[in-house]
Coordinates of C-alpha atoms in Angstrom, one line a residue:
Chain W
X1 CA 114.5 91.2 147.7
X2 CA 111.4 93.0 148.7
X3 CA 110.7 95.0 145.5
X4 CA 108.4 92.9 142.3
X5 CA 109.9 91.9 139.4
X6 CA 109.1 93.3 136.5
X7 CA 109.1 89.9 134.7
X8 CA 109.7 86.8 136.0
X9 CA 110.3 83.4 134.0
X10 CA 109.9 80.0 136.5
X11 CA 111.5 76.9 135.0
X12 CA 110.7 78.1 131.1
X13 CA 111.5 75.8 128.0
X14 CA 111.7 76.3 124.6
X15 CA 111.3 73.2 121.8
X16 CA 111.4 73.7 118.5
X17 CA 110.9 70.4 116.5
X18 CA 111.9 68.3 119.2
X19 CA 115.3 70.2 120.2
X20 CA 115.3 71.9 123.0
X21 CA 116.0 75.3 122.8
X22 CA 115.6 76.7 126.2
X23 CA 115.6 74.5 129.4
X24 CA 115.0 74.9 133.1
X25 CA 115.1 79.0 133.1
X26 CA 114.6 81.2 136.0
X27 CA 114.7 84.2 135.7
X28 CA 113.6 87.8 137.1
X29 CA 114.3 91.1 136.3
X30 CA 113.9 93.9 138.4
X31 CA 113.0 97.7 138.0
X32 CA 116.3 99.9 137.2
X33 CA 118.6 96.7 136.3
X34 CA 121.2 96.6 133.2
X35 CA 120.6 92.9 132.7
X36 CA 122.5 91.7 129.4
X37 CA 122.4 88.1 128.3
X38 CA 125.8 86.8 126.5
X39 CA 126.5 83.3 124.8
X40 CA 127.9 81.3 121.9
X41 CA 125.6 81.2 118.8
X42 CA 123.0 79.0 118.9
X43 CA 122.5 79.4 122.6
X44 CA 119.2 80.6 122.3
X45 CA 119.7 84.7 123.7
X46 CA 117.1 86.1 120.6
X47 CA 114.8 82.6 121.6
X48 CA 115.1 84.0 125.7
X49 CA 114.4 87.5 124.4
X50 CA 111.2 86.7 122.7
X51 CA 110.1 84.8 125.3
X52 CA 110.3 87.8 127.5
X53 CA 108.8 90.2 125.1
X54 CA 105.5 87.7 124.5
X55 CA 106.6 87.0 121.1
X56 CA 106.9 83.4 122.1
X57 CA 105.1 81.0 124.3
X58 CA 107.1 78.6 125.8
X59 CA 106.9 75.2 125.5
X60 CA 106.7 74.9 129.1
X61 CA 107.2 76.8 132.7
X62 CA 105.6 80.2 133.3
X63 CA 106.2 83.8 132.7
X64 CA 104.8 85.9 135.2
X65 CA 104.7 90.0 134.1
X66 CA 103.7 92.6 136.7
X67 CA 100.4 94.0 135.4
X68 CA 100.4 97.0 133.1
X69 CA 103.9 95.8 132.1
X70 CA 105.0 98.2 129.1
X71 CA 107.9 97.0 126.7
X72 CA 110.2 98.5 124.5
X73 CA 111.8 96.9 121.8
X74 CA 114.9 97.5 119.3
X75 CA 114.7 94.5 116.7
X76 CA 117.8 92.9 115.5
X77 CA 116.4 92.9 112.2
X78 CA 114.0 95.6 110.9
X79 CA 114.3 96.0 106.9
X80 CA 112.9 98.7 105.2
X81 CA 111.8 98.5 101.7
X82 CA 113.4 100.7 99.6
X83 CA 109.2 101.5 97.7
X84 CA 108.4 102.5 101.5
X85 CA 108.2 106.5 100.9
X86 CA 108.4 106.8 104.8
X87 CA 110.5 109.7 107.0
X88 CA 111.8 109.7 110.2
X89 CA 109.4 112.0 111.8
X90 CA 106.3 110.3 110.3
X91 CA 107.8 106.9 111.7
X92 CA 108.1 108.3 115.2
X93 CA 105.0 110.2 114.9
X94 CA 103.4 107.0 115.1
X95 CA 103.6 106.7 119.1
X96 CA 102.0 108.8 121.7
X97 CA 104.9 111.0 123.6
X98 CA 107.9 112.7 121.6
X99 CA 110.7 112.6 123.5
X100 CA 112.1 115.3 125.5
X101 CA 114.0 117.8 123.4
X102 CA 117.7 117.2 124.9
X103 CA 117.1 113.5 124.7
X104 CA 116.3 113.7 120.7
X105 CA 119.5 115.9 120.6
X106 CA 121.3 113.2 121.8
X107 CA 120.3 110.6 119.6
X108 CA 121.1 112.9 116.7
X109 CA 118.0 112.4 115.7
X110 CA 116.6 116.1 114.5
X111 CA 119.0 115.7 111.1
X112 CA 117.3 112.7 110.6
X113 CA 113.7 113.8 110.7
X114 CA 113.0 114.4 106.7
X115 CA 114.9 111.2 105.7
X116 CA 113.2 108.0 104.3
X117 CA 113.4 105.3 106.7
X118 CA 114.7 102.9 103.9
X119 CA 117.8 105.6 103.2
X120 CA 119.1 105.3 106.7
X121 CA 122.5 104.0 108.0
X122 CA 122.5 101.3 110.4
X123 CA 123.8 103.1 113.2
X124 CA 121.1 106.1 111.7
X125 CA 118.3 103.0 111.7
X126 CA 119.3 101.9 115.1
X127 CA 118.7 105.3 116.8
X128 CA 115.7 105.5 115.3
X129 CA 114.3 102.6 116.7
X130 CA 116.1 103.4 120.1
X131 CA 114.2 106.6 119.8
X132 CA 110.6 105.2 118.9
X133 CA 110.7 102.3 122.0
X134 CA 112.2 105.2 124.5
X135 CA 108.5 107.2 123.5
X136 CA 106.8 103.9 124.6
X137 CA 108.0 105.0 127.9
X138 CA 108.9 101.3 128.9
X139 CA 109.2 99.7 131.9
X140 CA 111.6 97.6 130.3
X141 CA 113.7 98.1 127.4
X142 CA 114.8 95.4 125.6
X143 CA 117.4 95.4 122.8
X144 CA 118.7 92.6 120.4
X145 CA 122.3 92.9 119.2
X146 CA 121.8 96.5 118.9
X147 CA 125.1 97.3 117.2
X148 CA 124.8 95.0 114.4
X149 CA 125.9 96.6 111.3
X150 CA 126.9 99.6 112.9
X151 CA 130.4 100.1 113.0
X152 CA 133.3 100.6 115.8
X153 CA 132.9 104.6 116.4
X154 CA 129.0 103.8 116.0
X155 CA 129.0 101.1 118.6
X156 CA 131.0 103.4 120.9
X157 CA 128.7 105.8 120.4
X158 CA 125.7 103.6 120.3
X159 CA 126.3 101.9 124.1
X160 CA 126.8 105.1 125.9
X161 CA 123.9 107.0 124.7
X162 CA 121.9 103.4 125.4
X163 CA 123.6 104.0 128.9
X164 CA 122.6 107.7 129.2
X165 CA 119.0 107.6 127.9
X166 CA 118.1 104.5 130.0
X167 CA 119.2 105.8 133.2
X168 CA 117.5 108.9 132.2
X169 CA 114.2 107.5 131.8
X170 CA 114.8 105.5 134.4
X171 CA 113.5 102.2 132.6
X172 CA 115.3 98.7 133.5
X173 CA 117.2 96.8 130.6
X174 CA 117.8 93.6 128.6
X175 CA 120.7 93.6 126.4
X176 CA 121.9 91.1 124.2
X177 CA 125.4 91.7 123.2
X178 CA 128.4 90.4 122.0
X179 CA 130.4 93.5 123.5
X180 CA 132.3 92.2 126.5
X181 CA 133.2 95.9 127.4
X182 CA 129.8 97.0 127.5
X183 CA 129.0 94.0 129.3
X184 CA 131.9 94.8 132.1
X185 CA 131.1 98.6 132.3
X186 CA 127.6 99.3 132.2
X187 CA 126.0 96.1 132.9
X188 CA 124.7 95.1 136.6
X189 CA 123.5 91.9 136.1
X190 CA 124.9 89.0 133.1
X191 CA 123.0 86.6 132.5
X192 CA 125.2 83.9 130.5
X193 CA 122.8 81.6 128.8
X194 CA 123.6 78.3 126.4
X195 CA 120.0 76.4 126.5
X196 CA 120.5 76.9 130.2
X197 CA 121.4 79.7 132.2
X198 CA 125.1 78.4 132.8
X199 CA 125.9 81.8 135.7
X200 CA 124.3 84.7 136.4
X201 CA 125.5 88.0 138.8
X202 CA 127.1 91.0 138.5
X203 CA 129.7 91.0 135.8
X204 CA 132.8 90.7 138.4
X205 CA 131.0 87.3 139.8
X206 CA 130.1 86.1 136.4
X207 CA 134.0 86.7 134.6
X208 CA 135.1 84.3 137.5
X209 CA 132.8 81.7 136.9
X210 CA 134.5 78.7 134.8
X211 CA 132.0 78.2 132.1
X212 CA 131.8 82.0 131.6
X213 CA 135.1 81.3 130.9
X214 CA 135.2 78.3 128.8
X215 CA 132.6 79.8 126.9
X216 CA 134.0 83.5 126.3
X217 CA 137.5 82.6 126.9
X218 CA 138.6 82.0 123.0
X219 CA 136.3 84.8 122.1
X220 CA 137.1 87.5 125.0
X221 CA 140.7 86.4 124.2
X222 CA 140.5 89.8 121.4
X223 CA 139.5 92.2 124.1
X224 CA 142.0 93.5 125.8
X225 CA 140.7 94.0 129.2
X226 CA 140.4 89.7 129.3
X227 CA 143.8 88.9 128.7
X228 CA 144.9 91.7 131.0
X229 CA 142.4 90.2 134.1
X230 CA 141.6 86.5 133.4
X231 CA 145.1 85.1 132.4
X232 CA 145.8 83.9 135.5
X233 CA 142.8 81.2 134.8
X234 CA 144.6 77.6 133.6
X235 CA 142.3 75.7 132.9
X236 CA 138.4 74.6 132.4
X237 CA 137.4 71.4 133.4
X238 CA 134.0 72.0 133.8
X239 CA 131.1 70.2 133.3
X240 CA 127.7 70.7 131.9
X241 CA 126.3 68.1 134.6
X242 CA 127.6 70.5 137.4
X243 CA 125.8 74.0 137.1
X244 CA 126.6 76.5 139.6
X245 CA 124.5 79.4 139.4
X246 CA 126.7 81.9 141.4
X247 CA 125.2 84.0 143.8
X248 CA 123.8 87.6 142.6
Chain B
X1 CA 77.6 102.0 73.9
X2 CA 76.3 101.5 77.2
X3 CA 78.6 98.5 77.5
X4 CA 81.7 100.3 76.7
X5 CA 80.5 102.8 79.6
X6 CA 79.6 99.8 82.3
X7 CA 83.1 98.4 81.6
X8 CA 84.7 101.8 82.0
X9 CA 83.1 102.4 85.4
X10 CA 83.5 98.9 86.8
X11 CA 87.4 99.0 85.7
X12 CA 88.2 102.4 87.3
X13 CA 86.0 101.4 90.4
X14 CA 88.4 98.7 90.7
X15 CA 91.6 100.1 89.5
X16 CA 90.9 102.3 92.3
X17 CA 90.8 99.7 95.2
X18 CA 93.7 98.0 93.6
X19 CA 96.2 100.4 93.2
X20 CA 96.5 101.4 97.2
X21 CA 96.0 97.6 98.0
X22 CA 99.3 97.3 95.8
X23 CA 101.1 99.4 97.1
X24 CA 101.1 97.2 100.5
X25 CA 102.1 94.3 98.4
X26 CA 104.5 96.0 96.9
X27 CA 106.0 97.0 100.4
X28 CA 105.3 93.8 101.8
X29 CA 107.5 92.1 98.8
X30 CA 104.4 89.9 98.4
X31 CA 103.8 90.2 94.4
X32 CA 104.2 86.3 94.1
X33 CA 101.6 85.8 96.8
X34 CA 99.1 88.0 95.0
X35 CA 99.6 85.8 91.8
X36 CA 99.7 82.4 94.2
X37 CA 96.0 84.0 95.4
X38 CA 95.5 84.7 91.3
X39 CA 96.1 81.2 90.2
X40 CA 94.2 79.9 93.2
X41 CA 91.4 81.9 91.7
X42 CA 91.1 79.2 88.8
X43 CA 90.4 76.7 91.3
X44 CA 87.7 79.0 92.7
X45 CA 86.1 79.7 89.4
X46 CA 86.2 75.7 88.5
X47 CA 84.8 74.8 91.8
X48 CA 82.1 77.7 91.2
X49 CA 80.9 76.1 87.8
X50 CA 81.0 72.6 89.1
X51 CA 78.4 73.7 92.5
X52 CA 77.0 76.4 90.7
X53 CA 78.3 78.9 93.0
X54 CA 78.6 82.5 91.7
X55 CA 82.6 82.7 90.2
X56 CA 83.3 85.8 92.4
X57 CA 82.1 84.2 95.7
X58 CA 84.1 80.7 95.1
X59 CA 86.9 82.8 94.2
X60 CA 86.8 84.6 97.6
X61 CA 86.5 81.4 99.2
X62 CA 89.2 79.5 97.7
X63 CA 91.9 81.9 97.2
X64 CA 91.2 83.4 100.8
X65 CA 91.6 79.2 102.0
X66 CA 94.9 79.1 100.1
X67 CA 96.3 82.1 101.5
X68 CA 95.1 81.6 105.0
X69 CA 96.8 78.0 104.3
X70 CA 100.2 79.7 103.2
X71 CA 100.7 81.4 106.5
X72 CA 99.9 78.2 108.4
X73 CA 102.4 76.5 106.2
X74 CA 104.8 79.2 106.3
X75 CA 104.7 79.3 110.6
X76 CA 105.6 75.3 110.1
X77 CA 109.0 76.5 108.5
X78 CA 109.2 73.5 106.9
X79 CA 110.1 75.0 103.5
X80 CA 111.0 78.2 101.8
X81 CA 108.6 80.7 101.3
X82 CA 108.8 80.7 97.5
X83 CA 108.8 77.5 97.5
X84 CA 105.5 77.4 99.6
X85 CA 104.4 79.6 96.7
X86 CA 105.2 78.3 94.2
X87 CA 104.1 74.4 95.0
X88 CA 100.7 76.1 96.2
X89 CA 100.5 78.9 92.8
X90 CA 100.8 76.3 90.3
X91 CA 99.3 73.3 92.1
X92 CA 96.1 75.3 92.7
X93 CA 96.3 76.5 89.0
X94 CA 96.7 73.0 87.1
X95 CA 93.6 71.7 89.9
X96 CA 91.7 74.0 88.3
X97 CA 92.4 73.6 84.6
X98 CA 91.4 70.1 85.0
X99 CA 88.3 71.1 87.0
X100 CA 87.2 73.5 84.2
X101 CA 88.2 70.8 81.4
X102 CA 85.8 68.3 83.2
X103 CA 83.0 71.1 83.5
X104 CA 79.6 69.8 82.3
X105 CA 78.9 73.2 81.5
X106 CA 79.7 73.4 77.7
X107 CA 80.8 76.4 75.9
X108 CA 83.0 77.5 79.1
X109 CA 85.6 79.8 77.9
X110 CA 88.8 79.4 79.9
X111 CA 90.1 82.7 77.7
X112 CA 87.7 85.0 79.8
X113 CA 89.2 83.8 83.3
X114 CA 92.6 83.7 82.0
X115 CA 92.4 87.4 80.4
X116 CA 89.8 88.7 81.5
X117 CA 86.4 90.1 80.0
X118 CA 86.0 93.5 81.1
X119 CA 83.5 94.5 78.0
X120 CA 81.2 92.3 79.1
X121 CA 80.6 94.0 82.3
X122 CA 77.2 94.9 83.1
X123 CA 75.3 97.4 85.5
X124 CA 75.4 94.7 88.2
X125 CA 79.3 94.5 88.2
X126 CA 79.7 97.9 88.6
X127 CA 77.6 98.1 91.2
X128 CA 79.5 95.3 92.6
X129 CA 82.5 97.5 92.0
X130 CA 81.1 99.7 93.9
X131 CA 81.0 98.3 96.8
X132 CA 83.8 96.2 97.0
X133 CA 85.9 99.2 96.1
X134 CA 84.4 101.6 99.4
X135 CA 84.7 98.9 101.5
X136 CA 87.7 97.5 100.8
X137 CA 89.5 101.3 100.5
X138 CA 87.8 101.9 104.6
X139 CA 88.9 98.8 105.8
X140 CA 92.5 99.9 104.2
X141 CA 92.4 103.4 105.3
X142 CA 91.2 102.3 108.7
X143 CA 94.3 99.6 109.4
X144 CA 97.1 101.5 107.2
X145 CA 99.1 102.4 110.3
X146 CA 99.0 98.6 111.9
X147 CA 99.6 97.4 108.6
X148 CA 102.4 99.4 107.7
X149 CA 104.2 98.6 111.2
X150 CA 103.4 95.0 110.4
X151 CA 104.9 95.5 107.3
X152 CA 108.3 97.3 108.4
X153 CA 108.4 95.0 111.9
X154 CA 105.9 92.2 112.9
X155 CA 107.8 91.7 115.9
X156 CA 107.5 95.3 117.0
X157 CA 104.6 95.7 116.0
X158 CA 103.4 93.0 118.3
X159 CA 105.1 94.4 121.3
X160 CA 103.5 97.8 120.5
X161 CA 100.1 95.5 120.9
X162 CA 99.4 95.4 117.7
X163 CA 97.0 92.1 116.9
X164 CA 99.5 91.5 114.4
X165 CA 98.0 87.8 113.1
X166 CA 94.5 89.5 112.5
X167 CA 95.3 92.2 110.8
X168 CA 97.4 89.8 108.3
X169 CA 94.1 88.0 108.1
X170 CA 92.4 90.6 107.0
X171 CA 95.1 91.7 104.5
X172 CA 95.2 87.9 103.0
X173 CA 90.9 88.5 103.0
X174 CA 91.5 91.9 101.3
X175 CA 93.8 90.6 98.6
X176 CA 91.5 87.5 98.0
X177 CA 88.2 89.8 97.5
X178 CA 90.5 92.6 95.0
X179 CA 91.9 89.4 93.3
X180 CA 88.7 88.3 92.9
X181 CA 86.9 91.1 91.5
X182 CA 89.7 92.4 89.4
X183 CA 89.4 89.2 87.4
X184 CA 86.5 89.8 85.5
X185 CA 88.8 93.3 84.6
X186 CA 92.3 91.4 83.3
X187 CA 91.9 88.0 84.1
X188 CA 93.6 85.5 86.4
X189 CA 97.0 85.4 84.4
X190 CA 97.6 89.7 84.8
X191 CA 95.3 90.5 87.7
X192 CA 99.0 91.1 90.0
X193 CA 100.4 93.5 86.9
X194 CA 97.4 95.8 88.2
X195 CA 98.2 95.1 91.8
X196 CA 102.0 96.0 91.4
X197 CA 102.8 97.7 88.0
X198 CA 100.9 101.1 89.5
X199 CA 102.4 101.2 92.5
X200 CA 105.8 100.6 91.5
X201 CA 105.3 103.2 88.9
X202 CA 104.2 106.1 91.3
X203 CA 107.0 105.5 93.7
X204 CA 109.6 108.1 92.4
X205 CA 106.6 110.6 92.6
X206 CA 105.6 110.0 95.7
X207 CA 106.8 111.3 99.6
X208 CA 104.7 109.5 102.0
X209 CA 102.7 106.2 101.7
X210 CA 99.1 108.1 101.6
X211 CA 100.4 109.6 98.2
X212 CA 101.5 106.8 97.0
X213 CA 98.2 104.9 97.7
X214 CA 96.4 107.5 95.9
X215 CA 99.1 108.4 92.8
X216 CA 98.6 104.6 92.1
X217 CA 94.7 104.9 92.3
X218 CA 94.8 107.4 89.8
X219 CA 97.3 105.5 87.9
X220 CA 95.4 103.0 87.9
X221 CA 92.0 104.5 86.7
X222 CA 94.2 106.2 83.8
X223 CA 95.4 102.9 82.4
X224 CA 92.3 101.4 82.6
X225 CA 90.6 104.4 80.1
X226 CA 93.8 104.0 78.2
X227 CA 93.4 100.1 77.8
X228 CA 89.9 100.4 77.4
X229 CA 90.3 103.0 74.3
X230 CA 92.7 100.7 72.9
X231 CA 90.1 97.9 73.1
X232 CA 87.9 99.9 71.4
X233 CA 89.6 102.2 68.8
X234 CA 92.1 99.6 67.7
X235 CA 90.3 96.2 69.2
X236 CA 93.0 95.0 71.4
X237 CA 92.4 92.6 73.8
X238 CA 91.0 94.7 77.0
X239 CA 92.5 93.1 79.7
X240 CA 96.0 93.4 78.7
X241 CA 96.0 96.5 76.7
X242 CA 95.3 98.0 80.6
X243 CA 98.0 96.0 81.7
X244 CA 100.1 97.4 79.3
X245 CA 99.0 100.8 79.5
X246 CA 100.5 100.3 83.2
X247 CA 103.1 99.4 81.6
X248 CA 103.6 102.8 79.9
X249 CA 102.9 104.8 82.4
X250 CA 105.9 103.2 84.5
X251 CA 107.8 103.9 81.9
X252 CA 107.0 107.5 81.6
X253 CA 107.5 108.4 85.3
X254 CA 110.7 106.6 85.1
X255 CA 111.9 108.6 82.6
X256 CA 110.1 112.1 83.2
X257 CA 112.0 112.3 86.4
X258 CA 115.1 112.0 85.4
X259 CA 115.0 114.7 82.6
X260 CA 114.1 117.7 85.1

């Protein structure tokens, strides 16, 4: 590939009081990508993500940012004290750039603007903070679990204006999620990670891979779209010892 | 009568400074770790009698040490935060009753520290207030807007390159120096009722964290004339007849409120 990563991690590991967290990443993430990063709990996605946003220096290995490198970031937790007397529109004020005016319709935000932060829905809280990394004008967006606490119709709602907005601005994208929908739709690149990247490619690749499947297989087993495509897989007897990083 | 007027102006100097700083504890959920810098303010004042060092000062210095030490304790995640607080409040606070009981200094009254002894302020302290209180307010004003992202996120705030460690420093310096000064006004035991009670009082009243800063000033100032005509119409105690003239004025803007 001839264009520069935006980011790119060379054999990166994470050890927190003596377990490792992370081990032997590679990684790189290019401009315009929908990169979303899926595993068990525990597998250390939120450990990855911090990594990449320079929350977290890694224990060991390297990560490499193209200069000038902006980030925007949607928390997976951002709690708002109730004794905050803080709006909307004084919370996004904060940032250089309002976004343009079609964009803010989208995101519902303008019925928003003269509520107090700390009154806000989840779904409300989320497009808020979608709203206030999109003025960063990233390069890369990343997003934690952005449709915790926000329910179905909210979640629905939440991944296709993600989808819209982003290819909009044009900025690339690191997803965690749990949503094996989104992750088959939207996604161009998975990244499924438990300590170690176990496969990575383009979702059709990554859904035939066998530890995808061990891994997802109980839990994809309630979206529809699995059982209808994947039954036809028997069997895992795959082993950790044995990675296979299929091709992207 | 000069005396009554020294204390007046050192107290509402203060009460000015602390009300805004309270309000960021109050946001920040950090009313223990203001009392944790409090009690650590004991040590200090032992420590000061035992070297000779001013009180203020060695109260700067040691509850500053302790709250520096809390976050390094805290990154360690060894125990729970509270718990961190609570081995480090009282721990600090029983060090320095001891140290104060072993002064060589007779005639030492522990009831001054613990409560406070605002009436014996003198042209210095206020002038001490002074200054403490227009620093302290610029440092605040100047890093409100880091310090309230901190407060909401310190993860984003970090990605928006926000030096999000130092300005938590500062904070923990901030507190240490208020904590410090507002001693001599209620004492070690109530110095966080005039850190909180203010700024929780204000809230329903208030739209956007500037006004709440400054409704709690001015709450503030209030109880301390309040308290301070208690002490000397009815001879309370000063320190906590401000405290509880706080106290009132919660109340009030709880209720007043809710009547309209």
């Amino acid at each position: 590939m001839t264009t520069v990563p935006l980011i790119r991690l060379e054999d990166v590991g994470v050890t927190f009081a003596g377990r490792a967290v992370l081990e032997g990443i590679h990684l790189e993430l290019f401009p315009g990508q929908i990169t979303t990063v899926v595993g068990p709990n525990g597998a250390g996605k939120s450990t990855l993500a911090r990594v990449i946003l320079g929350l977290l220096t890694p224990t060991r290995g390297q990560v490499i940012r193209k200069p000038g490198l902006r980030m925007g970031y949607v928390p997976q937790r951002f709690h708002v004290d109730p004794t905050l007397p803080l709006t909307v529109q004084r919370f996004l004020a904060d940032t250089r750039e309002p976004l343009p005016e079609a964009m803010a319709n989208a995101l519902h935000l303008p019925p928003l603007l003269n509520k107090d932060l700390s009154t806000l829905s989840g779904g409300q809280l989320q497009r808020v903070l979608l709203a206030r990394a999109l003025q960063r004008r990233p390069d890369m967006l990343v997003l934690d679990e952005p449709a915790q606490g926000v329910d179905m119709h909210g979640q629905t709602e939440l991944y296709s204006l993600i989808e819209q907005v982003v290819s909009e601005l044009g900025c690339s994208v690191l997803m965690i999620s749990h949503d094996l929908h989104w992750v088959m739709s939207s996604t161009s690149e998975v990244i499924c990670l438990n300590g170690h990247i176990c496969c990575s490619g383009p979702p059709q690749t990554v859904a035939g891979d066998a530890e995808f499947r061990q891994l997802f297989g109980p839990d994809a087993a309630h979206y529809g779209w699995f059982r209808h495509d994947m039954h036809h897989h028997t069997e895992c007897d795959h082993s950790h010892d044995s990675d296979e990083v299929s091709a992207p | 009568m000069s005396f009554i007027f020294h204390a007046l102006l050192t107290g509402v100097l203060l009460a000015a400074l602390t009300g805004p700083l309270g309000c960021f504890v109050v946001w920040r959920r950090m009313a223990y770790f203001g009392d944790t810098l409090a009690h650590a303010g004991l040590l200090g004042i032992a420590l000061g009698l035992m070297f000779e060092i001013a009180p203020f000062a060695a109260i700067i210095v040691v509850s500053t040490a302790v709250g520096l030490l809390l976050s390094a304790l805290e990154r360690q995640r060894m125990l729970a935060t509270d718990t961190l607080l609570g081995l480090l409040a009282h721990g600090t606070l029983a060090a320095g009753l001891v140290a104060i009981s072993l002064s060589p200094q007779p005639g030492v009254s522990l009831e001054a520290f613990l409560l406070g002894d605002i009436l014996a302020s003198g042209q210095r302290d206020a002038a001490l207030a002074a200054l403490i209180a227009f620093t302290a307010l610029s440092i605040l004003a100047r890093y409100r807007r880091e310090l309230i992202l901190v407060t909401l996120s310190p993860d984003l705030a970090q990605v928006e390159g926000v030096p999000v460690r130092r300005v938590q420093q500062i904070f923990t310096v901030l507190l240490a120096t208020v904590i410090a000064s507002a001693v001599k006004v209620v004492g070690v035991l109530l110095v966080t009722a005039l850190l909180i009670i203010p700024a929780a009082a204000v809230r329903p009243i208030s739209r956007t964290p500037e006004k709440m800063a400054l409704n709690a000033s001015l709450l503030g100032m209030l109880s301390v004339c309040g308290g301070l005509a208690c002490a000397w119409y009815l001879d309370w105690p000063a320190g906590p007849a401000i405290v509880l003239s706080a106290v009132a004025g919660f109340g009030l803007l709880r209720i007043l409120p809710a009547q309209q």
